[in-house]
Amino acid sequence: MKDCIFCKIVNGEIPSMKVYEDDLCMAYLDINPDTDGHTLIIPKEHYEDIYELPKDVLEHIFNVSKNLMNDLKNKLKCSGYTLMINYGSSQEVKHFHLHVKPQYKDKKFVEFIKHKELLKDINEVHKIIKEA
Ligand code: 5GP
Ligand code: ZN
């Protein structure tokens, strides 16, 4: 879809910090993370929300999230996860996405240092695109 920011990420028109990709979906770090390692998994095809998304693609995305959680667990040493899907007025970007939010038992206020470091350059590029 033409003006969809997540379609633009799939097409490589705007940058992302990709952590996984296959034929059906793609996963990348959230640009405004709630926790360190906050990741979004999206279908490559444009489906607006959970009601539009075909069942088999949803199942695939959930399977990918389980594998991704294992990978991230080893890398980030987190203690748990929250999976989240927003809809309607709670859904800011109208291209379906599953939030994968690593949680850290020992850290009440995570400083997101690793995440912010990784995203610094991408945020700069976004700023330039938005201001242009
Ligand atoms: P929603 O409320 O739609 O579930 O959340 C959308 C999420 O997408 C937010 O957490 C927001 O930070 C993230 N987001 C919005 N635009 C971009 C972007 O251009 N790149 C990345 N990586 N994440 C984005
Ligand atoms: Zn889209």
PDB file of C-alpha atoms and ligand atoms in Angstrom:
ATOM      1  CA  MET A   1       0.000   0.000   0.000  1.00  0.00           C
ATOM      2  CA  LYS A   2       1.295   3.370  -1.081  1.00  0.00           C
ATOM      3  CA  ASP A   3       1.305   5.468   2.041  1.00  0.00           C
ATOM      4  CA  CYS A   4       1.810   2.700   4.571  1.00  0.00           C
ATOM      5  CA  ILE A   5       4.984   3.128   6.623  1.00  0.00           C
ATOM      6  CA  PHE A   6       5.319  -0.620   7.287  1.00  0.00           C
ATOM      7  CA  CYS A   7       4.938  -1.452   3.571  1.00  0.00           C
ATOM      8  CA  LYS A   8       7.745   1.036   2.976  1.00  0.00           C
ATOM      9  CA  ILE A   9       9.881  -0.839   5.510  1.00  0.00           C
ATOM     10  CA  VAL A  10       9.137  -4.136   3.694  1.00  0.00           C
ATOM     11  CA  ASN A  11      10.145  -2.532   0.374  1.00  0.00           C
ATOM     12  CA  GLY A  12      13.311  -1.064   1.871  1.00  0.00           C
ATOM     13  CA  GLU A  13      12.132   2.501   1.154  1.00  0.00           C
ATOM     14  CA  ILE A  14      12.708   3.426   4.793  1.00  0.00           C
ATOM     15  CA  PRO A  15      15.282   1.788   7.045  1.00  0.00           C
ATOM     16  CA  SER A  16      14.649  -0.639   9.875  1.00  0.00           C
ATOM     17  CA  MET A  17      16.708  -2.727  12.260  1.00  0.00           C
ATOM     18  CA  LYS A  18      15.688  -6.103  10.891  1.00  0.00           C
ATOM     19  CA  VAL A  19      16.017  -9.132  13.166  1.00  0.00           C
ATOM     20  CA  TYR A  20      14.212 -11.767  11.058  1.00  0.00           C
ATOM     21  CA  GLU A  21      12.709 -12.249   7.589  1.00  0.00           C
ATOM     22  CA  ASP A  22      11.089 -15.035   5.560  1.00  0.00           C
ATOM     23  CA  ASP A  23       8.673 -15.241   2.594  1.00  0.00           C
ATOM     24  CA  LEU A  24       5.626 -14.240   4.631  1.00  0.00           C
ATOM     25  CA  CYS A  25       6.827 -11.942   7.367  1.00  0.00           C
ATOM     26  CA  MET A  26       9.491  -9.660   8.721  1.00  0.00           C
ATOM     27  CA  ALA A  27      10.566  -8.642  12.245  1.00  0.00           C
ATOM     28  CA  TYR A  28      12.365  -5.449  13.276  1.00  0.00           C
ATOM     29  CA  LEU A  29      13.039  -3.387  16.383  1.00  0.00           C
ATOM     30  CA  ASP A  30      10.363  -0.893  17.399  1.00  0.00           C
ATOM     31  CA  ILE A  31      11.540   2.674  16.851  1.00  0.00           C
ATOM     32  CA  ASN A  32      10.015   3.852  20.144  1.00  0.00           C
ATOM     33  CA  PRO A  33      10.543   0.864  22.427  1.00  0.00           C
ATOM     34  CA  ASP A  34       8.617   0.093  25.618  1.00  0.00           C
ATOM     35  CA  THR A  35      11.344  -2.350  26.686  1.00  0.00           C
ATOM     36  CA  ASP A  36      14.838  -3.258  25.546  1.00  0.00           C
ATOM     37  CA  GLY A  37      14.493  -5.471  22.477  1.00  0.00           C
ATOM     38  CA  HIS A  38      10.857  -4.451  21.735  1.00  0.00           C
ATOM     39  CA  THR A  39      10.250  -6.035  18.315  1.00  0.00           C
ATOM     40  CA  LEU A  40       7.425  -5.916  15.775  1.00  0.00           C
ATOM     41  CA  ILE A  41       6.525  -8.855  13.529  1.00  0.00           C
ATOM     42  CA  ILE A  42       4.547  -7.932  10.417  1.00  0.00           C
ATOM     43  CA  PRO A  43       3.166  -9.788   7.387  1.00  0.00           C
ATOM     44  CA  LYS A  44       4.935  -8.660   4.205  1.00  0.00           C
ATOM     45  CA  GLU A  45       1.574  -8.224   2.506  1.00  0.00           C
ATOM     46  CA  HIS A  46      -0.582  -5.301   3.617  1.00  0.00           C
ATOM     47  CA  TYR A  47      -3.406  -6.380   5.942  1.00  0.00           C
ATOM     48  CA  GLU A  48      -4.881  -3.563   7.974  1.00  0.00           C
ATOM     49  CA  ASP A  49      -5.617  -5.384  11.223  1.00  0.00           C
ATOM     50  CA  ILE A  50      -6.261  -8.659  13.044  1.00  0.00           C
ATOM     51  CA  TYR A  51      -9.656  -9.069  11.298  1.00  0.00           C
ATOM     52  CA  GLU A  52      -8.143  -8.764   7.793  1.00  0.00           C
ATOM     53  CA  LEU A  53      -5.182 -11.034   8.472  1.00  0.00           C
ATOM     54  CA  PRO A  54      -5.658 -14.609   7.130  1.00  0.00           C
ATOM     55  CA  LYS A  55      -5.590 -17.300   9.812  1.00  0.00           C
ATOM     56  CA  ASP A  56      -2.604 -19.151   8.350  1.00  0.00           C
ATOM     57  CA  VAL A  57      -0.487 -15.973   8.298  1.00  0.00           C
ATOM     58  CA  LEU A  58      -1.431 -15.253  11.922  1.00  0.00           C
ATOM     59  CA  GLU A  59      -0.439 -18.787  12.897  1.00  0.00           C
ATOM     60  CA  HIS A  60       2.865 -18.366  11.063  1.00  0.00           C
ATOM     61  CA  ILE A  61       3.560 -15.058  12.815  1.00  0.00           C
ATOM     62  CA  PHE A  62       2.883 -16.650  16.216  1.00  0.00           C
ATOM     63  CA  ASN A  63       5.281 -19.497  15.405  1.00  0.00           C
ATOM     64  CA  VAL A  64       7.923 -16.983  14.357  1.00  0.00           C
ATOM     65  CA  SER A  65       7.377 -15.073  17.619  1.00  0.00           C
ATOM     66  CA  LYS A  66       8.134 -18.212  19.639  1.00  0.00           C
ATOM     67  CA  ASN A  67      11.415 -18.803  17.784  1.00  0.00           C
ATOM     68  CA  LEU A  68      12.298 -15.144  18.018  1.00  0.00           C
ATOM     69  CA  MET A  69      11.677 -15.136  21.774  1.00  0.00           C
ATOM     70  CA  ASN A  70      14.194 -17.960  22.161  1.00  0.00           C
ATOM     71  CA  ASP A  71      16.791 -16.078  20.135  1.00  0.00           C
ATOM     72  CA  LEU A  72      16.218 -12.818  21.973  1.00  0.00           C
ATOM     73  CA  LYS A  73      16.269 -14.587  25.347  1.00  0.00           C
ATOM     74  CA  ASN A  74      19.808 -15.765  24.694  1.00  0.00           C
ATOM     75  CA  LYS A  75      20.924 -12.354  23.486  1.00  0.00           C
ATOM     76  CA  LEU A  76      19.145 -10.059  25.941  1.00  0.00           C
ATOM     77  CA  LYS A  77      18.989 -12.233  29.053  1.00  0.00           C
ATOM     78  CA  CYS A  78      15.392 -11.200  29.645  1.00  0.00           C
ATOM     79  CA  SER A  79      13.168 -13.107  32.071  1.00  0.00           C
ATOM     80  CA  GLY A  80       9.839 -13.060  30.200  1.00  0.00           C
ATOM     81  CA  TYR A  81       7.768 -11.634  27.358  1.00  0.00           C
ATOM     82  CA  THR A  82       4.589  -9.798  26.537  1.00  0.00           C
ATOM     83  CA  LEU A  83       2.929 -10.377  23.171  1.00  0.00           C
ATOM     84  CA  MET A  84       0.554  -7.571  22.188  1.00  0.00           C
ATOM     85  CA  ILE A  85      -1.826  -6.763  19.312  1.00  0.00           C
ATOM     86  CA  ASN A  86      -3.527  -3.366  19.167  1.00  0.00           C
ATOM     87  CA  TYR A  87      -6.746  -2.720  17.273  1.00  0.00           C
ATOM     88  CA  GLY A  88      -9.054   0.207  16.430  1.00  0.00           C
ATOM     89  CA  SER A  89      -8.259   3.447  18.211  1.00  0.00           C
ATOM     90  CA  SER A  90      -5.401   1.668  20.034  1.00  0.00           C
ATOM     91  CA  GLN A  91      -3.710   0.750  16.748  1.00  0.00           C
ATOM     92  CA  GLU A  92      -1.545   3.588  15.519  1.00  0.00           C
ATOM     93  CA  VAL A  93      -0.128   1.929  12.363  1.00  0.00           C
ATOM     94  CA  LYS A  94      -2.805   0.330  10.177  1.00  0.00           C
ATOM     95  CA  HIS A  95      -0.674  -2.558   8.926  1.00  0.00           C
ATOM     96  CA  PHE A  96      -1.063  -5.577  11.178  1.00  0.00           C
ATOM     97  CA  HIS A  97       1.805  -6.135  13.621  1.00  0.00           C
ATOM     98  CA  LEU A  98       2.497  -8.310  16.634  1.00  0.00           C
ATOM     99  CA  HIS A  99       4.472  -6.614  19.410  1.00  0.00           C
ATOM    100  CA  VAL A 100       7.056  -8.815  21.132  1.00  0.00           C
ATOM    101  CA  LYS A 101       8.173  -7.121  24.336  1.00  0.00           C
ATOM    102  CA  PRO A 102      10.951  -8.735  26.348  1.00  0.00           C
ATOM    103  CA  GLN A 103      10.554  -8.181  30.113  1.00  0.00           C
ATOM    104  CA  TYR A 104      13.254  -7.990  32.770  1.00  0.00           C
ATOM    105  CA  LYS A 105      12.483  -9.218  36.270  1.00  0.00           C
ATOM    106  CA  ASP A 106      15.429  -7.535  37.935  1.00  0.00           C
ATOM    107  CA  LYS A 107      15.126  -4.184  36.187  1.00  0.00           C
ATOM    108  CA  LYS A 108      12.177  -1.963  37.133  1.00  0.00           C
ATOM    109  CA  PHE A 109      13.177   0.871  34.857  1.00  0.00           C
ATOM    110  CA  VAL A 110      15.112  -0.478  31.919  1.00  0.00           C
ATOM    111  CA  GLU A 111      17.288   2.133  30.324  1.00  0.00           C
ATOM    112  CA  PHE A 112      17.069   0.637  26.823  1.00  0.00           C
ATOM    113  CA  ILE A 113      20.721   1.410  26.241  1.00  0.00           C
ATOM    114  CA  LYS A 114      21.319  -1.434  23.779  1.00  0.00           C
ATOM    115  CA  HIS A 115      18.112  -0.761  21.907  1.00  0.00           C
ATOM    116  CA  LYS A 116      18.629   2.995  21.670  1.00  0.00           C
ATOM    117  CA  GLU A 117      22.207   2.535  20.516  1.00  0.00           C
ATOM    118  CA  LEU A 118      21.033   0.235  17.707  1.00  0.00           C
ATOM    119  CA  LEU A 119      18.307   2.598  16.612  1.00  0.00           C
ATOM    120  CA  LYS A 120      20.193   5.881  16.854  1.00  0.00           C
ATOM    121  CA  ASP A 121      21.106   6.052  13.175  1.00  0.00           C
ATOM    122  CA  ILE A 122      17.686   4.920  11.986  1.00  0.00           C
ATOM    123  CA  ASN A 123      15.965   7.564  14.104  1.00  0.00           C
ATOM    124  CA  GLU A 124      18.214  10.180  12.538  1.00  0.00           C
ATOM    125  CA  VAL A 125      17.214   9.019   9.026  1.00  0.00           C
ATOM    126  CA  HIS A 126      13.538   9.128  10.034  1.00  0.00           C
ATOM    127  CA  LYS A 127      13.937  12.662  11.325  1.00  0.00           C
ATOM    128  CA  ILE A 128      15.511  13.728   8.046  1.00  0.00           C
ATOM    129  CA  ILE A 129      12.708  12.049   6.009  1.00  0.00           C
ATOM    130  CA  LYS A 130       9.997  13.672   8.172  1.00  0.00           C
ATOM    131  CA  GLU A 131      11.563  17.131   8.012  1.00  0.00           C
ATOM    132  CA  ALA A 132      12.151  16.996   4.229  1.00  0.00           C
TER     133      ALA A 132
HETATM  134  P1  5GP B   1       0.475   0.325  17.439  1.00  0.00           P
HETATM  135  O1  5GP B   1      -0.102   1.281  18.410  1.00  0.00           O
HETATM  136  O2  5GP B   1      -0.009   0.568  16.039  1.00  0.00           O
HETATM  137  O3  5GP B   1       0.289  -1.106  17.876  1.00  0.00           O
HETATM  138  O4  5GP B   1       2.041   0.549  17.481  1.00  0.00           O
HETATM  139  C1  5GP B   1       2.786   0.943  16.404  1.00  0.00           C
HETATM  140  C2  5GP B   1       4.219   0.758  16.805  1.00  0.00           C
HETATM  141  O5  5GP B   1       5.026   0.971  15.660  1.00  0.00           O
HETATM  142  C3  5GP B   1       4.704   1.718  17.881  1.00  0.00           C
HETATM  143  O6  5GP B   1       5.259   0.981  18.958  1.00  0.00           O
HETATM  144  C4  5GP B   1       5.736   2.581  17.166  1.00  0.00           C
HETATM  145  O7  5GP B   1       6.834   2.926  17.987  1.00  0.00           O
HETATM  146  C5  5GP B   1       6.165   1.681  16.031  1.00  0.00           C
HETATM  147  N1  5GP B   1       6.588   2.403  14.830  1.00  0.00           N
HETATM  148  C6  5GP B   1       5.929   3.428  14.211  1.00  0.00           C
HETATM  149  N2  5GP B   1       6.606   3.825  13.108  1.00  0.00           N
HETATM  150  C7  5GP B   1       7.703   3.047  13.046  1.00  0.00           C
HETATM  151  C8  5GP B   1       8.788   2.987  12.121  1.00  0.00           C
HETATM  152  O8  5GP B   1       8.863   3.715  11.152  1.00  0.00           O
HETATM  153  N3  5GP B   1       9.757   2.062  12.367  1.00  0.00           N
HETATM  154  C9  5GP B   1       9.703   1.214  13.436  1.00  0.00           C
HETATM  155  N4  5GP B   1      10.705   0.334  13.575  1.00  0.00           N
HETATM  156  N5  5GP B   1       8.687   1.223  14.309  1.00  0.00           N
HETATM  157  C10 5GP B   1       7.709   2.142  14.133  1.00  0.00           C
HETATM  158 ZN    ZN B   2       1.209  -1.774   4.769  1.00  0.00          ZN
END
